[in-house]
PDB file of C-alpha atoms in Angstrom:
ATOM      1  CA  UNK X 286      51.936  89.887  15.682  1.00  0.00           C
ATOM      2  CA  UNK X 287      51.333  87.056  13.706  1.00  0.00           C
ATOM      3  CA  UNK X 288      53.477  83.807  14.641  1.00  0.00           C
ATOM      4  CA  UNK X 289      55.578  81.553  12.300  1.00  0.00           C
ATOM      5  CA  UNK X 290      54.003  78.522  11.917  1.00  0.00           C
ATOM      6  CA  UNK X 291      56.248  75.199  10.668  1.00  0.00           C
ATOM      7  CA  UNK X 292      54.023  72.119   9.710  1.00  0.00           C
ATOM      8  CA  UNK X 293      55.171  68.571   8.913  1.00  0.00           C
ATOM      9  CA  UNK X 294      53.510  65.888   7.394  1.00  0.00           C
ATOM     10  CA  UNK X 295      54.316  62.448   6.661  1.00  0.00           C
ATOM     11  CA  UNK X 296      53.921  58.943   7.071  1.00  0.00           C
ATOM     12  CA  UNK X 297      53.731  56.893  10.442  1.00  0.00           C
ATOM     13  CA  UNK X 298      57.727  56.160  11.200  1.00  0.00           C
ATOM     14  CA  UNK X 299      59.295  58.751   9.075  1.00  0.00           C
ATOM     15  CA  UNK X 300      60.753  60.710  12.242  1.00  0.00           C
ATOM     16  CA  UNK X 301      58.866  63.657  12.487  1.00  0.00           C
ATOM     17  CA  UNK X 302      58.458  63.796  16.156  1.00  0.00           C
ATOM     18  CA  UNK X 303      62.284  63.618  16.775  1.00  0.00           C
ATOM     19  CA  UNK X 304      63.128  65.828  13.782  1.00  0.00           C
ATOM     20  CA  UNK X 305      59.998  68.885  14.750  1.00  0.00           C
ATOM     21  CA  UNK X 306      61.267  68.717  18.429  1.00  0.00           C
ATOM     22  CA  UNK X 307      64.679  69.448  17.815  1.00  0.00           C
ATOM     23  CA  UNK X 308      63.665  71.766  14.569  1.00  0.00           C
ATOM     24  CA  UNK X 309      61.734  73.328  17.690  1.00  0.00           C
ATOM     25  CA  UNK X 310      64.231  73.378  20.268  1.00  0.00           C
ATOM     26  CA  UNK X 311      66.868  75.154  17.873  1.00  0.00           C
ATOM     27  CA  UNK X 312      64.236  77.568  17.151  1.00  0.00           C
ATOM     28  CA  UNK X 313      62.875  78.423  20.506  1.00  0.00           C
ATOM     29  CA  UNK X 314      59.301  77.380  18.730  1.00  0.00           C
ATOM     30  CA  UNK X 315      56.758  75.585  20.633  1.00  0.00           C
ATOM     31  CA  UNK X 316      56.745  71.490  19.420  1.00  0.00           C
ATOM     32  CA  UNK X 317      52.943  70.273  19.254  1.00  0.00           C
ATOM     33  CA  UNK X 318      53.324  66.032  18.579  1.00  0.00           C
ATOM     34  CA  UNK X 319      49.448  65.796  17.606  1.00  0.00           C
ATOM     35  CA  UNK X 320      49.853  62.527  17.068  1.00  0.00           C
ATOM     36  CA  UNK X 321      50.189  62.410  20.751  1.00  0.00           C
ATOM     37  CA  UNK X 322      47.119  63.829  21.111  1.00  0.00           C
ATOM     38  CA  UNK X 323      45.273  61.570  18.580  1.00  0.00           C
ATOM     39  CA  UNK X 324      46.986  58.170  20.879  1.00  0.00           C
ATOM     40  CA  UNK X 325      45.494  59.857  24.399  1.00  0.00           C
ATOM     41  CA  UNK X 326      42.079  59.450  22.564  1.00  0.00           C
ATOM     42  CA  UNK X 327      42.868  56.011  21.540  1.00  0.00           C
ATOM     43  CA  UNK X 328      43.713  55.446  24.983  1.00  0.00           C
ATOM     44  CA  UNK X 329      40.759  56.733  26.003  1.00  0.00           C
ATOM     45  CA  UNK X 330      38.991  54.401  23.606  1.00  0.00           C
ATOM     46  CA  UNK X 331      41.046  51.061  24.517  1.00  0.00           C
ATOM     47  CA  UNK X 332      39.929  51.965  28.469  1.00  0.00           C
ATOM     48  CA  UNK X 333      36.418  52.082  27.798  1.00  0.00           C
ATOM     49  CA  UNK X 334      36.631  48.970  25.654  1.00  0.00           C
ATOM     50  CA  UNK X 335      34.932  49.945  22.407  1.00  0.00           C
ATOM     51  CA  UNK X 336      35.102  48.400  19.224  1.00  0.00           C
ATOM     52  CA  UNK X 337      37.315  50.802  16.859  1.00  0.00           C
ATOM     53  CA  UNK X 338      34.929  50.379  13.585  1.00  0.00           C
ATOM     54  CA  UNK X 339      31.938  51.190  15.632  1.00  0.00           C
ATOM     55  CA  UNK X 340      31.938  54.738  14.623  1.00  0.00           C
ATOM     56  CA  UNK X 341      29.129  55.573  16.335  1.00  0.00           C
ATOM     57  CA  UNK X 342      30.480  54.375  19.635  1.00  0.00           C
ATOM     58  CA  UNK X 343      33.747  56.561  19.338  1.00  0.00           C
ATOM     59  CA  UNK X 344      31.798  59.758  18.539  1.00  0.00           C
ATOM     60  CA  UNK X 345      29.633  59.202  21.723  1.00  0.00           C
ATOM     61  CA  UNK X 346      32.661  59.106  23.646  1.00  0.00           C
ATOM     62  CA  UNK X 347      34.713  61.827  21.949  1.00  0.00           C
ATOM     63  CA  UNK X 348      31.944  64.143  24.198  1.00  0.00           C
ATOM     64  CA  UNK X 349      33.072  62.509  27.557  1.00  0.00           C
ATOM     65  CA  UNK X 350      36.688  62.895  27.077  1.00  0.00           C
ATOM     66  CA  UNK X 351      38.862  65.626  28.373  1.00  0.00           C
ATOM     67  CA  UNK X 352      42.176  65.944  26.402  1.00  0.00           C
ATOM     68  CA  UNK X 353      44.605  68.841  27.421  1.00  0.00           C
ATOM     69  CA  UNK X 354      48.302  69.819  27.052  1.00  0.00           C
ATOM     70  CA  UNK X 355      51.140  71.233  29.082  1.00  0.00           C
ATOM     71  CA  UNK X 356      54.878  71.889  28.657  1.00  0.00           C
ATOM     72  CA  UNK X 357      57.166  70.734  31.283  1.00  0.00           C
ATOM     73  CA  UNK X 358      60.274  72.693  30.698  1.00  0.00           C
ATOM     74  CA  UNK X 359      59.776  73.033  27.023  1.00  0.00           C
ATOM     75  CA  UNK X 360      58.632  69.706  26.776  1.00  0.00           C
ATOM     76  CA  UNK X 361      55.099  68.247  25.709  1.00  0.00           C
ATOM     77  CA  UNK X 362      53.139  66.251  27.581  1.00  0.00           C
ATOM     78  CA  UNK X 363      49.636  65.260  27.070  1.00  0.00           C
ATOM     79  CA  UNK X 364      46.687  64.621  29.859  1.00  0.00           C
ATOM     80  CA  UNK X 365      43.612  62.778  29.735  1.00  0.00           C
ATOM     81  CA  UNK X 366      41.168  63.538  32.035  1.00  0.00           C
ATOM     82  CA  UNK X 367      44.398  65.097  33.940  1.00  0.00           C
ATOM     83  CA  UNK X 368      46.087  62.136  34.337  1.00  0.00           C
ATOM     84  CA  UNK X 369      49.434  62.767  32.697  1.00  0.00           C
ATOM     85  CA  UNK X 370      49.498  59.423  29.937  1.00  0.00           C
ATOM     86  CA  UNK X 371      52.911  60.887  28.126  1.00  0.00           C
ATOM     87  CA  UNK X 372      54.657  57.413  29.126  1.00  0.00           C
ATOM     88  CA  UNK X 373      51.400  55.151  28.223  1.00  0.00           C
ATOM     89  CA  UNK X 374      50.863  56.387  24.921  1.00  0.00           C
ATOM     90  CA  UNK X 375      53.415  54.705  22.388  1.00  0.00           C
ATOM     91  CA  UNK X 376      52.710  51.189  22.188  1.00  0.00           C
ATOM     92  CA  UNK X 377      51.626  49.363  19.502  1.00  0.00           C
ATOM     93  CA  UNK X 378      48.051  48.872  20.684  1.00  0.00           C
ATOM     94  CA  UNK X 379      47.458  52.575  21.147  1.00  0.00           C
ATOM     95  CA  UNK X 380      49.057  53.391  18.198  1.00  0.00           C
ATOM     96  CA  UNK X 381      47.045  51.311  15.745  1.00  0.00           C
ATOM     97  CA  UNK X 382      44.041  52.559  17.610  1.00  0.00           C
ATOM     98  CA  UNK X 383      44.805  55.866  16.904  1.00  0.00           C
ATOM     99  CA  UNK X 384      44.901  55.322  13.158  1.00  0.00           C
ATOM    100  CA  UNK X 385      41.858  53.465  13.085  1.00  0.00           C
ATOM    101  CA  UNK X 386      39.894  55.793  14.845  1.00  0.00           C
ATOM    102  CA  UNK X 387      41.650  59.076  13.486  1.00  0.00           C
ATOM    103  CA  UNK X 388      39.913  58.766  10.374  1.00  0.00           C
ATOM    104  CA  UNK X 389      36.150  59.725  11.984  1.00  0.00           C
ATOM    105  CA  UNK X 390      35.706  62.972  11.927  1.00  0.00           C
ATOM    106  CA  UNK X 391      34.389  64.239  15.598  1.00  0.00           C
ATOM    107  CA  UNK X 392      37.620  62.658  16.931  1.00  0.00           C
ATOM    108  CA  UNK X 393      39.466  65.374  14.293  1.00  0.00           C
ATOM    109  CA  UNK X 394      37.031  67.915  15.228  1.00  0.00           C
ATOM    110  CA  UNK X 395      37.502  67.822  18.940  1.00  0.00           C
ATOM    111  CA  UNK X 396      41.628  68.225  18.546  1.00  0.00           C
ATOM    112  CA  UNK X 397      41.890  70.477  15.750  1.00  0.00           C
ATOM    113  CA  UNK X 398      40.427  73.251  17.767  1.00  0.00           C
ATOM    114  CA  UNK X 399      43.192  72.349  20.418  1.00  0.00           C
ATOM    115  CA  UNK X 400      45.511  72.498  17.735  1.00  0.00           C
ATOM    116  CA  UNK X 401      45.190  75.761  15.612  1.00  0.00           C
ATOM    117  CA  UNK X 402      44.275  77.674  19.108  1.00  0.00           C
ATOM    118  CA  UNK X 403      48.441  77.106  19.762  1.00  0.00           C
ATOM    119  CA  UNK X 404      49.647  77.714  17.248  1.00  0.00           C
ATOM    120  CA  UNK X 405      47.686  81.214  16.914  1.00  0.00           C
ATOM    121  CA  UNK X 406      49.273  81.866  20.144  1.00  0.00           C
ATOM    122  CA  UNK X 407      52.743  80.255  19.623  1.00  0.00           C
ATOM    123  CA  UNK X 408      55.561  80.097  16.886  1.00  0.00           C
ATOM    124  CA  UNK X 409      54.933  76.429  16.663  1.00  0.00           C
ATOM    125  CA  UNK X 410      56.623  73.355  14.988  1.00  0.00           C
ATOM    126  CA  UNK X 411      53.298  70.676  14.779  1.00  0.00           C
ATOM    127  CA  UNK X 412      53.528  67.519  13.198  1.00  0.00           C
ATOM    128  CA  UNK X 413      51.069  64.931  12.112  1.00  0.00           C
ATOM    129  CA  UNK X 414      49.014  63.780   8.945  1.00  0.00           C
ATOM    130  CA  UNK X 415      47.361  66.495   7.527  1.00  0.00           C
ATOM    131  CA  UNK X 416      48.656  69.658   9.303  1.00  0.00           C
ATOM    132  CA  UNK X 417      49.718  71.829   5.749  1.00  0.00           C
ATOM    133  CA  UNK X 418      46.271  70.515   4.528  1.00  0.00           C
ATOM    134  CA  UNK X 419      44.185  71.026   7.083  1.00  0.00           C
ATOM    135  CA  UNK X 420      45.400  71.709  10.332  1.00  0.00           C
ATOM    136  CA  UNK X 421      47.541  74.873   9.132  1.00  0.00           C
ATOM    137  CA  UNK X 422      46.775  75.544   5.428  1.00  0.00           C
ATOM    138  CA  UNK X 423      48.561  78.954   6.094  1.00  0.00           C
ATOM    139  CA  UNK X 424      51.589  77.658   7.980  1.00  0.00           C
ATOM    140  CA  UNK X 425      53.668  79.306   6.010  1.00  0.00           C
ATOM    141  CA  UNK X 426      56.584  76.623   5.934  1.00  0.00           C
ATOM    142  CA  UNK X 427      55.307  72.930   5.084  1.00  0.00           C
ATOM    143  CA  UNK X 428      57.447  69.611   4.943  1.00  0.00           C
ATOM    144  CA  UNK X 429      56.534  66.245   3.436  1.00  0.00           C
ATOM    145  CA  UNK X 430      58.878  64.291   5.537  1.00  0.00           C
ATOM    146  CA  UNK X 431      58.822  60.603   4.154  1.00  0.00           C
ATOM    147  CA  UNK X 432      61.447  57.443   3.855  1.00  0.00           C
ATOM    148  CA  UNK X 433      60.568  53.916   2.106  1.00  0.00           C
ATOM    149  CA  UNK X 434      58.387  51.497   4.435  1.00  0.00           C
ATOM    150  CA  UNK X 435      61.499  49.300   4.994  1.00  0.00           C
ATOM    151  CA  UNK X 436      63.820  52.186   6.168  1.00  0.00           C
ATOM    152  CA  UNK X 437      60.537  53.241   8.602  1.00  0.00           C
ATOM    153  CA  UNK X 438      60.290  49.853   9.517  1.00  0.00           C
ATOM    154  CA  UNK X 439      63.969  48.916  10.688  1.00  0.00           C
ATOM    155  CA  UNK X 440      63.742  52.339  12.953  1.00  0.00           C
ATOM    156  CA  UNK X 441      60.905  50.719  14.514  1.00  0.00           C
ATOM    157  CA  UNK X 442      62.352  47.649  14.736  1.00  0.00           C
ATOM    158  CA  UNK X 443      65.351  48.699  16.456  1.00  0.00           C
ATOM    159  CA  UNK X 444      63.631  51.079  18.371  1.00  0.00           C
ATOM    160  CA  UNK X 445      61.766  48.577  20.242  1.00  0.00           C
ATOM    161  CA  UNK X 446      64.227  46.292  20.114  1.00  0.00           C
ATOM    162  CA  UNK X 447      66.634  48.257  22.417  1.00  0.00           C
ATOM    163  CA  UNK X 448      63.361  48.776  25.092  1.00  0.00           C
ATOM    164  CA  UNK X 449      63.669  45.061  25.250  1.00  0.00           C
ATOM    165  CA  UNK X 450      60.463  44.369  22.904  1.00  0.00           C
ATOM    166  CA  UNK X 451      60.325  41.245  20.913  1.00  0.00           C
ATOM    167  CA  UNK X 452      59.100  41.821  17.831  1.00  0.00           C
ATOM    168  CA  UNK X 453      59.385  40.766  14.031  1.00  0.00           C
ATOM    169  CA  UNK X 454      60.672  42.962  11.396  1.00  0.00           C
ATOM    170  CA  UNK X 455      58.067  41.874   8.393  1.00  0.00           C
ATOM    171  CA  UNK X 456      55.378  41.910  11.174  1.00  0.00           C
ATOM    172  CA  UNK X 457      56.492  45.554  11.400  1.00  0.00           C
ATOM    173  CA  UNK X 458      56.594  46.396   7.797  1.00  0.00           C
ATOM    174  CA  UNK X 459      53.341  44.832   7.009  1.00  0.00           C
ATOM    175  CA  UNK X 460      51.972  47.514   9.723  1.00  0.00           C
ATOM    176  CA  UNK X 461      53.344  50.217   8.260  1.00  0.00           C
ATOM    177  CA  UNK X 462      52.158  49.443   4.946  1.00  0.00           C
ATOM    178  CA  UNK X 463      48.460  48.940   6.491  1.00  0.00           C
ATOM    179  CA  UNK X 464      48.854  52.249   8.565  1.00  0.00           C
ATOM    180  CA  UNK X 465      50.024  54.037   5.429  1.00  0.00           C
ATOM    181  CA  UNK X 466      46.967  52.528   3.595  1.00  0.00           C
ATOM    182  CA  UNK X 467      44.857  53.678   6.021  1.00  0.00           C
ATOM    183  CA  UNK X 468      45.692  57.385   6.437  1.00  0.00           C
ATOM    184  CA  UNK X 469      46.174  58.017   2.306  1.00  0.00           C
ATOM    185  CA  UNK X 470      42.733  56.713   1.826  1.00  0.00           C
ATOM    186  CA  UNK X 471      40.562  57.846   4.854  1.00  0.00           C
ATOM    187  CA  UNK X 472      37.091  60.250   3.846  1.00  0.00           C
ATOM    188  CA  UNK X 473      38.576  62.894   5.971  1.00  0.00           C
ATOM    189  CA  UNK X 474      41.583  64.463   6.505  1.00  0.00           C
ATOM    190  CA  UNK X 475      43.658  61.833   4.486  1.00  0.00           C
ATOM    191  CA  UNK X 476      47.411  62.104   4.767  1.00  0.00           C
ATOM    192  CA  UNK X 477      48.884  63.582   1.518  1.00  0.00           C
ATOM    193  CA  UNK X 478      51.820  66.375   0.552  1.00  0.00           C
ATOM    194  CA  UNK X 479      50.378  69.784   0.635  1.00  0.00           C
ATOM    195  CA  UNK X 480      51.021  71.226  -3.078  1.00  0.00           C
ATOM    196  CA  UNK X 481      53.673  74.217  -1.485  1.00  0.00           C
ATOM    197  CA  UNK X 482      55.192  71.372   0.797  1.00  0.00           C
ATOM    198  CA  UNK X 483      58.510  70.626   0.616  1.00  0.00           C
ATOM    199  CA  UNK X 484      59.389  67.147   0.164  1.00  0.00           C
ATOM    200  CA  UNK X 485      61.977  65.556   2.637  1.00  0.00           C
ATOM    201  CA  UNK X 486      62.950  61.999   2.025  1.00  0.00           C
ATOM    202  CA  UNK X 487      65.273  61.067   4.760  1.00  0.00           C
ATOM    203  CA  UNK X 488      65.613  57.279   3.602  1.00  0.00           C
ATOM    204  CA  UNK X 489      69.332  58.337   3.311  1.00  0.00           C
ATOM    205  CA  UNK X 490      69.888  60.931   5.182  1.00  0.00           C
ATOM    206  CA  UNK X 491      71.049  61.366   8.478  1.00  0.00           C
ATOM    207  CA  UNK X 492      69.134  63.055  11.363  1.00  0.00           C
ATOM    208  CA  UNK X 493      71.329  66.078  11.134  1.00  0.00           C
ATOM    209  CA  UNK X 494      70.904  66.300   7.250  1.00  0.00           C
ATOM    210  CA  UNK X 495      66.888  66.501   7.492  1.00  0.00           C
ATOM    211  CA  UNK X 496      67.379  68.859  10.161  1.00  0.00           C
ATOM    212  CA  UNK X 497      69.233  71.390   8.297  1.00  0.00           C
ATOM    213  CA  UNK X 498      66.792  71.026   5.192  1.00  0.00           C
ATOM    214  CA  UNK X 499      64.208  71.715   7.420  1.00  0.00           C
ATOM    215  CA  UNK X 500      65.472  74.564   8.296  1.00  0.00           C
ATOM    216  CA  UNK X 501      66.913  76.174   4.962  1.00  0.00           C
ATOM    217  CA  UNK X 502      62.879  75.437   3.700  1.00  0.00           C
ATOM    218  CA  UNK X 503      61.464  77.521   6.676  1.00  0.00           C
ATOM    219  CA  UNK X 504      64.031  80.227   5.835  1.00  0.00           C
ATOM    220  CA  UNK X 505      63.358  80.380   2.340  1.00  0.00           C
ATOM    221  CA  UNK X 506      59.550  80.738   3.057  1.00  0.00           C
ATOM    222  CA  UNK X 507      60.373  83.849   5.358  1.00  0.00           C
ATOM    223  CA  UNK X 508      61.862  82.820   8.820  1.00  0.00           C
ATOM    224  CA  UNK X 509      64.170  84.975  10.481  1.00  0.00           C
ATOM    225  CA  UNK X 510      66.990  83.385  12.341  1.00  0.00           C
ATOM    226  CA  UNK X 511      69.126  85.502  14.584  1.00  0.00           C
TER     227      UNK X 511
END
């Protein structure tokens, strides 16, 4: 039987881990954050103290690491070298590593395998950067899920605000932008909408709203919902 497959793309701060879990959870669909995956490498990296624009350094250690997943009651959480690094994994350090170093391609290489092995296995909802390009070009559901840098950036903002995190909005932005910069215009694998996507700006919408057009997409591309 071949599994139902959602992707979603989009830009760093858009939502799409909190909008493909609960896309996932309603479903009863497997939710693969990759860009969890991609931040245990650049954790990896960080801990061995290399340079992220020495290319040649971060291939040489994609072969040492071990990255793996498991669900704990439906829920992902990723291991490097078995240590469970779920809670390590989102600060700002690790996550401008991992879009610095995402763009070589042996560190795509070794977690693309990981990926399209799930979701071969699984109804999956994965997010990312380039899963309806690359990832799964045959998922046959595919959202753009974007908002405007300032709407990404006050989510951020206020995100870290209420963990107690001082931080500066602009600062924030500026990242954003860079990040954005970044994936569009990386050799491989650069972030862009998939031409059967379906674009989702949720710069106005609610959480509930880009949940439910999510959802009406993946049903009008051939998804069964009891």
């Amino acid at each position: 039987m071949k599994h139902f497959n959602i992707a979603i793309d989009g830009p760093a701060g858009a939502g799409k881990s909190t909008i493909a879990k609960e896309v996932a959870r309603r479903l009863g669909f497997v939710y693969v954050d990759t860009g969890a995956m991609y931040r245990t490498m650049a954790l990896h990296f960080i801990r061995s103290g290399i340079d992220p624009k020495d290319e040649q350094a971060v291939a040489a250690s994609c072969r040492d690491v071990d990255v793996s997943l498991r669900y704990e009651n439906g829920v992902q959480q990723v291991l490097l070298g078995g240590e469970n690094v779920t809670g390590l994994i989102r600060t700002e350090e690790v996550g401008n590593m991992a879009s610095a170093t995402s763009v070589y391609k042996p560190v795509r290489e070794k977690l693309v395998e990981l990926q399209q092995a799930l979701a071969r296995r699984e109804n999956v909802v994965m997010d990312g950067r380039d899963i309806g390009t690359c990832v799964l070009p045959d998922a046959p559901a595919k959202i753009y899920l974007t908002a405007s840098s300032a709407v990404r950036a006050g989510r951020r903002y206020k995100e870290l605000v209420e963990k107690g995190v001082e931080c500066d909005l602009a600062e924030i932005e500026r990242d954003i932008i860079d990040r954005d910069y970044r994936d569009m215009n990386r050799e491989n694998s650069p972030l862009r909408q998939a031409e059967d996507a379906v674009l989702v700006d949720s710069s106005c919408m609610t959480v509930e709203q880009v949940i439910a057009a999510i959802l009406e997409a993946a049903k009008s591309r051939g998804l069964e919902v009891e």
